[in-house]
Amino acid sequence: AGDELAAYFDEVVGADQKIEPRDWMPEAYRKGLVRQIAQHAHSEIIGMQPEGNWLSRAPSLARKAILLAKVQDEAGHGLYLYAAAETLGVSRAELFDKLLSGRQKYSSIFNYPTLTWADVGAIGWLVDGAAIVNQVPLCRCSYGPYARAMIRICKEESFHQRQGFDLLYTLARGTDEQRAMAQDAVDRWWYPSLAMFGPPDAESTHSTQSMAWKIKRFSNDELRQKFVDMTAQQAEVLGLNLPDEALGYDQPSGHWRYTQPDFGELMRVISGDGPCNRQRIEHRRRAHDDGAWVRDSAAAYAAKQRTRKAA
Ligand code: FAQ
């Protein structure tokens, strides 16, 4: 019967259909998905911090309302993703514990500081832009709950990207100081955004297996190139420069040439040595501890309801 189950799994993946929680799956498929989905969920939640830093200092009521909505969306994305991970037999408490003890990762990008208001624009334009390029193909990933969570997330990410573009567009047409602030933010966020796509294909440990199982649909380098192609054109509309002397359109290939990010820096940031790693985890731990009474009360209430029903 084991062979039959494995053959069914291969057939479903081969036919571009969805594996669901009730289906048999190879243990490495389940583990790989938990790794990626948990990392993705943690990124959404930790990712609330850099922009959250500017909520109380937004320059107008409208900008504040927009940013508040965006940061709340990120909390929602984290929740859909934790729920998707739970369908694979792990608990949310276990995943939180692994994040806080450094046994699971979150995206490198959220270890960089937000120094000025323009950074909110650069995150929306570049970081959410990169997130969309990476996540749209995940809507077709072979695991049903992950693919379905991605559909709504991508719609919301599009709004996030647009708000970042709009913010930078406004600054780029403001005073000289505002324009300089926008350019400085783009200068600082460009290479970390390129690094979000992960190591080059030759050094990517999971790509081959993830592509074979149709979890990933494109390689790290393919997605990075797609992002550069999209962003280089938008930079022209914005009137801001991407900080890469080598950037230029290559007629024969139809792609933009660009300089690779410093992958040594990516590895240092991933391994805990980025500008804000410690601060991000400490903040998350404090928020988790501060919320303990809410979890305890909810659990006590649920237990009381159960005994009432039983009585
Ligand atoms: N950061 O073998 P690969 C967002 C690790 S968007 C940290 O190539 P894979 C929206 C990788 O885990 C950000 N670690 O790995 C938002 C592996 O280590 P491991 C979240 C990285 O999985 C915007 C090792 O390096 N998006 O949050 C990074 O095939 C604004 C070898 O790498 C997702 O998570 C990195 N950048 O490809 C929120 C998307 N790159 O696990 C708030 C889903 C690589 O063996 C504000 N994830 N590593 O210990 C993916 O698509 C993939 O997991 C990749 C990496 C592409 C990130």
Short mmCIF file of C-alpha atoms and ligand atoms in Angstrom, two decimals:
data_model
loop_
_atom_site.label_atom_id
_atom_site.label_comp_id
_atom_site.label_asym_id
_atom_site.label_seq_id
_atom_site.Cartn_x
_atom_site.Cartn_y
_atom_site.Cartn_z
CA ALA A 1 0.00 0.00 0.00
CA GLY A 2 2.99 2.31 0.66
CA ASP A 3 4.02 2.23 -3.00
CA GLU A 4 0.49 3.02 -4.10
CA LEU A 5 0.36 6.07 -1.85
CA ALA A 6 3.71 7.30 -3.12
CA ALA A 7 2.59 6.76 -6.73
CA TYR A 8 -0.60 8.74 -6.04
CA PHE A 9 1.46 11.58 -4.55
CA ASP A 10 3.72 11.69 -7.62
CA GLU A 11 0.71 11.60 -9.91
CA VAL A 12 -1.04 14.51 -8.17
CA VAL A 13 2.13 16.63 -8.18
CA GLY A 14 2.87 15.67 -11.79
CA ALA A 15 -0.64 16.69 -12.88
CA ASP A 16 -0.28 20.13 -11.20
CA GLN A 17 -3.01 19.31 -8.73
CA LYS A 18 -2.98 19.95 -5.01
CA ILE A 19 -1.78 17.81 -2.13
CA GLU A 20 -4.16 18.28 0.79
CA PRO A 21 -3.58 17.70 4.53
CA ARG A 22 -5.46 14.36 4.44
CA ASP A 23 -3.17 12.98 1.69
CA TRP A 24 -0.11 10.87 2.22
CA MET A 25 3.12 12.81 1.59
CA PRO A 26 6.82 12.02 1.88
CA GLU A 27 8.17 13.03 5.27
CA ALA A 28 10.79 15.27 3.63
CA TYR A 29 8.02 17.10 1.71
CA ARG A 30 6.15 17.73 4.96
CA LYS A 31 9.30 18.87 6.76
CA GLY A 32 10.40 21.10 3.89
CA LEU A 33 7.00 22.77 3.78
CA VAL A 34 6.95 23.33 7.54
CA ARG A 35 10.40 24.92 7.24
CA GLN A 36 9.41 27.27 4.42
CA ILE A 37 5.90 28.15 5.62
CA ALA A 38 7.06 28.76 9.20
CA GLN A 39 9.92 30.93 7.96
CA HIS A 40 7.45 32.82 5.81
CA ALA A 41 5.00 33.28 8.73
CA HIS A 42 7.78 34.46 11.05
CA SER A 43 8.89 36.95 8.38
CA GLU A 44 5.43 38.50 8.25
CA ILE A 45 5.27 38.93 12.03
CA ILE A 46 8.85 40.13 12.52
CA GLY A 47 8.31 42.26 9.40
CA MET A 48 5.77 44.36 11.29
CA GLN A 49 8.56 45.89 13.39
CA PRO A 50 10.57 48.01 10.91
CA GLU A 51 7.48 49.87 9.67
CA GLY A 52 5.70 49.77 13.03
CA ASN A 53 8.60 51.94 14.17
CA TRP A 54 7.14 54.81 12.10
CA LEU A 55 3.43 54.51 12.96
CA SER A 56 3.55 57.16 15.66
CA ARG A 57 5.59 59.50 13.45
CA ALA A 58 3.72 59.31 10.13
CA PRO A 59 3.62 62.79 8.55
CA SER A 60 -0.19 62.97 8.13
CA LEU A 61 -3.38 61.29 9.28
CA ALA A 62 -3.85 59.72 5.83
CA ARG A 63 -0.32 58.29 5.77
CA LYS A 64 -0.80 56.95 9.27
CA ALA A 65 -4.10 55.25 8.39
CA ILE A 66 -2.52 53.64 5.32
CA LEU A 67 0.52 52.40 7.25
CA LEU A 68 -1.63 51.10 10.08
CA ALA A 69 -3.69 49.08 7.59
CA LYS A 70 -0.54 47.67 6.00
CA VAL A 71 1.05 46.59 9.26
CA GLN A 72 -2.25 44.98 10.32
CA ASP A 73 -2.34 43.11 7.00
CA GLU A 74 1.10 41.68 7.83
CA ALA A 75 -0.24 40.31 11.12
CA GLY A 76 -3.07 38.71 9.13
CA HIS A 77 -0.62 37.15 6.66
CA GLY A 78 1.31 35.67 9.56
CA LEU A 79 -1.88 34.14 10.92
CA TYR A 80 -2.97 32.54 7.61
CA LEU A 81 0.53 31.12 7.24
CA TYR A 82 0.71 29.73 10.79
CA ALA A 83 -2.69 28.14 10.14
CA ALA A 84 -1.36 26.61 6.89
CA ALA A 85 1.67 25.23 8.78
CA GLU A 86 -0.63 23.74 11.44
CA THR A 87 -2.32 21.58 8.79
CA LEU A 88 1.03 19.75 8.57
CA GLY A 89 0.84 18.60 12.18
CA VAL A 90 2.85 21.25 14.01
CA SER A 91 1.49 23.62 16.64
CA ARG A 92 1.78 27.38 16.61
CA ALA A 93 3.33 27.34 20.09
CA GLU A 94 6.06 25.02 18.83
CA LEU A 95 6.80 27.33 15.89
CA PHE A 96 6.96 30.43 18.11
CA ASP A 97 9.36 28.57 20.37
CA LYS A 98 11.59 27.67 17.43
CA LEU A 99 11.63 31.27 16.21
CA LEU A 100 12.52 32.66 19.63
CA SER A 101 15.25 30.09 20.20
CA GLY A 102 16.76 30.71 16.74
CA ARG A 103 15.98 27.24 15.39
CA GLN A 104 13.79 28.67 12.63
CA LYS A 105 14.62 31.65 10.46
CA TYR A 106 12.83 34.73 9.18
CA SER A 107 13.72 36.83 6.16
CA SER A 108 17.10 38.58 6.26
CA ILE A 109 15.51 41.83 5.11
CA PHE A 110 13.87 42.61 8.44
CA ASN A 111 17.23 42.89 10.18
CA TYR A 112 17.88 46.28 8.59
CA PRO A 113 16.87 49.51 10.38
CA THR A 114 14.27 52.06 9.23
CA LEU A 115 16.16 55.33 9.69
CA THR A 116 13.80 57.82 8.02
CA TRP A 117 10.18 58.09 6.90
CA ALA A 118 11.30 57.40 3.32
CA ASP A 119 12.30 53.90 4.44
CA VAL A 120 8.60 53.10 4.74
CA GLY A 121 8.29 53.92 1.04
CA ALA A 122 11.37 51.91 0.11
CA ILE A 123 10.08 48.88 2.03
CA GLY A 124 6.71 49.07 0.28
CA TRP A 125 8.19 49.55 -3.17
CA LEU A 126 11.21 47.23 -2.99
CA VAL A 127 10.56 44.72 -0.19
CA ASP A 128 6.89 44.17 -1.00
CA GLY A 129 7.80 44.29 -4.69
CA ALA A 130 10.28 41.45 -4.13
CA ALA A 131 7.74 39.62 -1.99
CA ILE A 132 5.17 39.74 -4.82
CA VAL A 133 7.61 38.42 -7.43
CA ASN A 134 8.49 35.55 -5.08
CA GLN A 135 4.95 34.83 -3.90
CA VAL A 136 2.81 34.97 -7.04
CA PRO A 137 4.28 31.63 -8.23
CA LEU A 138 3.62 30.19 -4.75
CA CYS A 139 -0.12 30.55 -5.48
CA ARG A 140 0.46 27.54 -7.76
CA CYS A 141 2.51 25.57 -5.25
CA SER A 142 1.61 21.90 -4.87
CA TYR A 143 0.44 22.13 -1.25
CA GLY A 144 -3.20 23.30 -1.21
CA PRO A 145 -3.39 25.25 2.08
CA TYR A 146 -0.17 27.18 1.31
CA ALA A 147 -1.23 27.95 -2.26
CA ARG A 148 -4.65 29.21 -1.15
CA ALA A 149 -3.21 31.40 1.63
CA MET A 150 -0.93 32.97 -0.97
CA ILE A 151 -3.79 34.18 -3.16
CA ARG A 152 -5.17 36.62 -0.63
CA ILE A 153 -1.69 37.56 0.58
CA CYS A 154 -0.61 38.51 -2.94
CA LYS A 155 -3.64 40.74 -3.43
CA GLU A 156 -2.78 42.60 -0.26
CA GLU A 157 0.92 42.77 -1.13
CA SER A 158 -0.01 44.56 -4.36
CA PHE A 159 -1.67 47.32 -2.36
CA HIS A 160 1.41 47.45 -0.10
CA GLN A 161 3.74 47.82 -3.03
CA ARG A 162 1.57 50.54 -4.55
CA GLN A 163 1.52 52.56 -1.30
CA GLY A 164 5.33 52.43 -1.15
CA PHE A 165 5.59 53.60 -4.74
CA ASP A 166 3.12 56.41 -4.07
CA LEU A 167 4.98 57.51 -0.95
CA LEU A 168 8.32 57.67 -2.79
CA TYR A 169 6.70 59.33 -5.83
CA THR A 170 5.44 62.10 -3.55
CA LEU A 171 8.81 62.56 -1.83
CA ALA A 172 10.68 62.48 -5.15
CA ARG A 173 8.58 65.49 -6.25
CA GLY A 174 8.86 67.34 -2.94
CA THR A 175 11.62 69.57 -1.57
CA ASP A 176 15.29 68.84 -2.33
CA GLU A 177 15.58 67.43 1.16
CA GLN A 178 12.65 65.05 0.64
CA ARG A 179 14.02 63.91 -2.69
CA ALA A 180 17.42 63.24 -1.13
CA MET A 181 15.76 61.30 1.69
CA ALA A 182 13.89 59.13 -0.85
CA GLN A 183 17.09 58.46 -2.81
CA ASP A 184 19.02 57.60 0.35
CA ALA A 185 16.35 55.07 1.37
CA VAL A 186 16.44 53.40 -2.06
CA ASP A 187 20.26 53.33 -1.92
CA ARG A 188 20.16 51.46 1.39
CA TRP A 189 17.31 49.00 0.62
CA TRP A 190 18.24 47.97 -2.93
CA TYR A 191 20.89 45.30 -2.28
CA PRO A 192 19.20 43.80 0.82
CA SER A 193 16.03 43.47 -1.34
CA LEU A 194 17.97 41.60 -4.05
CA ALA A 195 19.35 39.30 -1.33
CA MET A 196 15.81 38.37 -0.19
CA PHE A 197 15.61 35.89 -3.08
CA GLY A 198 18.25 33.75 -1.37
CA PRO A 199 21.69 32.45 -2.40
CA PRO A 200 22.59 31.98 -6.08
CA ASP A 201 21.11 28.81 -7.61
CA ALA A 202 24.40 26.93 -7.43
CA GLU A 203 24.49 27.42 -3.65
CA SER A 204 20.78 26.94 -2.94
CA THR A 205 20.43 23.76 -0.89
CA HIS A 206 16.67 23.28 -1.21
CA SER A 207 15.90 24.49 -4.75
CA THR A 208 16.29 21.24 -6.71
CA GLN A 209 14.02 19.22 -4.43
CA SER A 210 11.53 22.08 -3.93
CA MET A 211 11.26 22.59 -7.69
CA ALA A 212 10.77 18.85 -8.30
CA TRP A 213 7.90 18.85 -5.77
CA LYS A 214 6.51 22.07 -7.27
CA ILE A 215 6.77 23.97 -4.03
CA LYS A 216 9.06 26.42 -5.79
CA ARG A 217 8.18 27.18 -9.42
CA PHE A 218 11.19 29.36 -10.30
CA SER A 219 14.74 29.39 -9.03
CA ASN A 220 16.19 32.11 -6.78
CA ASP A 221 18.16 33.66 -9.66
CA GLU A 222 15.20 33.58 -12.07
CA LEU A 223 13.04 35.45 -9.57
CA ARG A 224 15.82 37.93 -8.77
CA GLN A 225 16.12 38.75 -12.48
CA LYS A 226 12.35 39.15 -12.81
CA PHE A 227 12.40 41.61 -9.90
CA VAL A 228 15.24 43.66 -11.43
CA ASP A 229 13.44 43.81 -14.79
CA MET A 230 10.26 45.07 -13.16
CA THR A 231 11.91 47.50 -10.76
CA ALA A 232 14.37 49.11 -13.17
CA GLN A 233 11.46 50.39 -15.25
CA GLN A 234 9.52 51.62 -12.22
CA ALA A 235 12.61 53.51 -10.99
CA GLU A 236 12.54 55.51 -14.22
CA VAL A 237 8.93 56.50 -13.60
CA LEU A 238 9.76 57.43 -10.01
CA GLY A 239 12.73 59.49 -11.08
CA LEU A 240 15.00 57.79 -8.54
CA ASN A 241 18.23 55.92 -9.25
CA LEU A 242 18.94 52.32 -8.37
CA PRO A 243 22.46 52.35 -6.86
CA ASP A 244 24.07 50.14 -9.50
CA GLU A 245 26.46 51.58 -12.12
CA ALA A 246 26.20 48.39 -14.15
CA LEU A 247 22.41 48.54 -14.48
CA GLY A 248 21.32 48.64 -18.12
CA TYR A 249 18.91 47.05 -20.54
CA ASP A 250 20.36 44.21 -22.56
CA GLN A 251 18.59 44.17 -25.91
CA PRO A 252 19.48 40.61 -27.02
CA SER A 253 18.32 38.91 -23.82
CA GLY A 254 15.47 41.31 -23.05
CA HIS A 255 16.68 41.53 -19.43
CA TRP A 256 18.38 44.16 -17.31
CA ARG A 257 22.04 43.64 -16.40
CA TYR A 258 22.74 44.18 -12.72
CA THR A 259 25.32 43.67 -9.99
CA GLN A 260 24.69 40.78 -7.62
CA PRO A 261 24.21 41.55 -3.92
CA ASP A 262 26.92 40.62 -1.41
CA PHE A 263 25.98 37.03 -0.55
CA GLY A 264 28.58 36.97 2.22
CA GLU A 265 26.56 39.71 3.91
CA LEU A 266 23.35 37.70 3.38
CA MET A 267 24.90 34.70 5.12
CA ARG A 268 26.11 36.87 8.02
CA VAL A 269 22.67 38.42 8.44
CA ILE A 270 20.95 35.00 8.23
CA SER A 271 23.28 33.59 10.86
CA GLY A 272 22.34 36.34 13.32
CA ASP A 273 24.89 39.05 12.66
CA GLY A 274 22.82 41.74 10.94
CA PRO A 275 22.29 45.31 12.19
CA CYS A 276 19.01 44.56 14.06
CA ASN A 277 18.80 40.78 14.65
CA ARG A 278 19.02 40.98 18.43
CA GLN A 279 16.58 43.87 18.69
CA ARG A 280 13.98 42.12 16.50
CA ILE A 281 13.99 38.90 18.50
CA GLU A 282 14.03 40.70 21.86
CA HIS A 283 11.05 42.77 20.81
CA ARG A 284 9.17 39.66 19.66
CA ARG A 285 9.96 37.84 22.90
CA ARG A 286 8.68 40.79 24.94
CA ALA A 287 5.48 40.99 22.89
CA HIS A 288 5.00 37.22 23.32
CA ASP A 289 5.52 37.43 27.09
CA ASP A 290 3.21 40.46 27.35
CA GLY A 291 0.51 38.45 25.58
CA ALA A 292 0.74 35.44 27.93
CA TRP A 293 -2.28 36.56 29.97
CA VAL A 294 -4.43 36.73 26.81
CA ARG A 295 -3.49 33.17 25.81
CA ASP A 296 -4.06 31.94 29.38
CA SER A 297 -7.46 33.65 29.60
CA ALA A 298 -8.57 32.32 26.22
CA ALA A 299 -7.53 28.78 27.20
CA ALA A 300 -9.30 29.04 30.58
CA TYR A 301 -12.46 30.32 28.87
CA ALA A 302 -12.41 27.51 26.30
CA ALA A 303 -11.94 24.93 29.09
CA LYS A 304 -14.91 26.40 31.00
CA GLN A 305 -17.12 26.23 27.89
CA ARG A 306 -16.16 22.59 27.41
CA THR A 307 -17.10 21.61 31.00
CA ARG A 308 -20.41 23.53 30.69
CA LYS A 309 -21.25 21.67 27.50
CA ALA A 310 -20.36 18.34 29.11
CA ALA A 311 -22.53 19.10 32.18
N1 FAQ B 1 16.49 35.27 4.59
O1 FAQ B 1 18.18 26.59 -0.29
P1 FAQ B 1 17.73 28.01 -0.23
C1 FAQ B 1 7.43 39.22 3.48
C2 FAQ B 1 18.02 30.44 3.86
S1 FAQ B 1 8.45 38.60 2.26
C3 FAQ B 1 16.68 34.28 5.50
O2 FAQ B 1 17.74 28.78 -1.49
P2 FAQ B 1 14.85 28.03 -0.16
C4 FAQ B 1 6.40 40.25 3.12
C5 FAQ B 1 17.07 29.29 3.58
O3 FAQ B 1 15.99 29.31 4.49
C6 FAQ B 1 9.72 37.62 3.09
N2 FAQ B 1 17.04 33.03 5.16
O4 FAQ B 1 16.30 28.08 0.50
C7 FAQ B 1 6.53 41.47 3.93
C8 FAQ B 1 17.99 28.12 3.75
O5 FAQ B 1 18.22 27.90 5.16
P3 FAQ B 1 17.53 26.65 5.97
C9 FAQ B 1 9.29 36.22 3.41
C10 FAQ B 1 17.21 32.78 3.84
O6 FAQ B 1 13.87 27.87 0.94
C11 FAQ B 1 6.95 42.64 3.35
C12 FAQ B 1 19.30 28.62 3.20
O7 FAQ B 1 19.25 30.02 3.28
N3 FAQ B 1 8.99 35.47 2.22
O8 FAQ B 1 7.60 38.77 4.56
C13 FAQ B 1 17.03 33.76 2.85
O9 FAQ B 1 14.79 27.08 -1.27
C14 FAQ B 1 7.10 43.83 4.10
C15 FAQ B 1 19.54 28.17 1.77
O10 FAQ B 1 18.61 28.79 0.85
C16 FAQ B 1 9.12 34.13 2.16
O11 FAQ B 1 9.52 33.50 3.13
C17 FAQ B 1 16.65 35.05 3.27
N4 FAQ B 1 16.44 36.05 2.41
O12 FAQ B 1 14.67 29.50 -0.80
C18 FAQ B 1 6.20 41.50 5.30
C19 FAQ B 1 8.72 33.47 0.87
N5 FAQ B 1 17.27 33.21 1.65
O13 FAQ B 1 16.05 26.89 5.95
C20 FAQ B 1 6.36 42.67 6.05
C21 FAQ B 1 8.73 31.98 0.93
C22 FAQ B 1 17.63 31.93 1.88
O14 FAQ B 1 17.92 25.41 5.27
C23 FAQ B 1 6.81 43.84 5.44
N6 FAQ B 1 10.04 31.43 0.93
N7 FAQ B 1 17.60 31.68 3.19
O15 FAQ B 1 18.09 26.76 7.36
C24 FAQ B 1 10.79 31.16 -0.20
O16 FAQ B 1 10.35 31.42 -1.30
C25 FAQ B 1 12.12 30.50 -0.02
O17 FAQ B 1 12.16 29.92 1.26
C26 FAQ B 1 13.34 31.43 -0.24
C27 FAQ B 1 14.64 30.64 0.02
C28 FAQ B 1 13.36 31.96 -1.66
C29 FAQ B 1 13.31 32.60 0.74
#
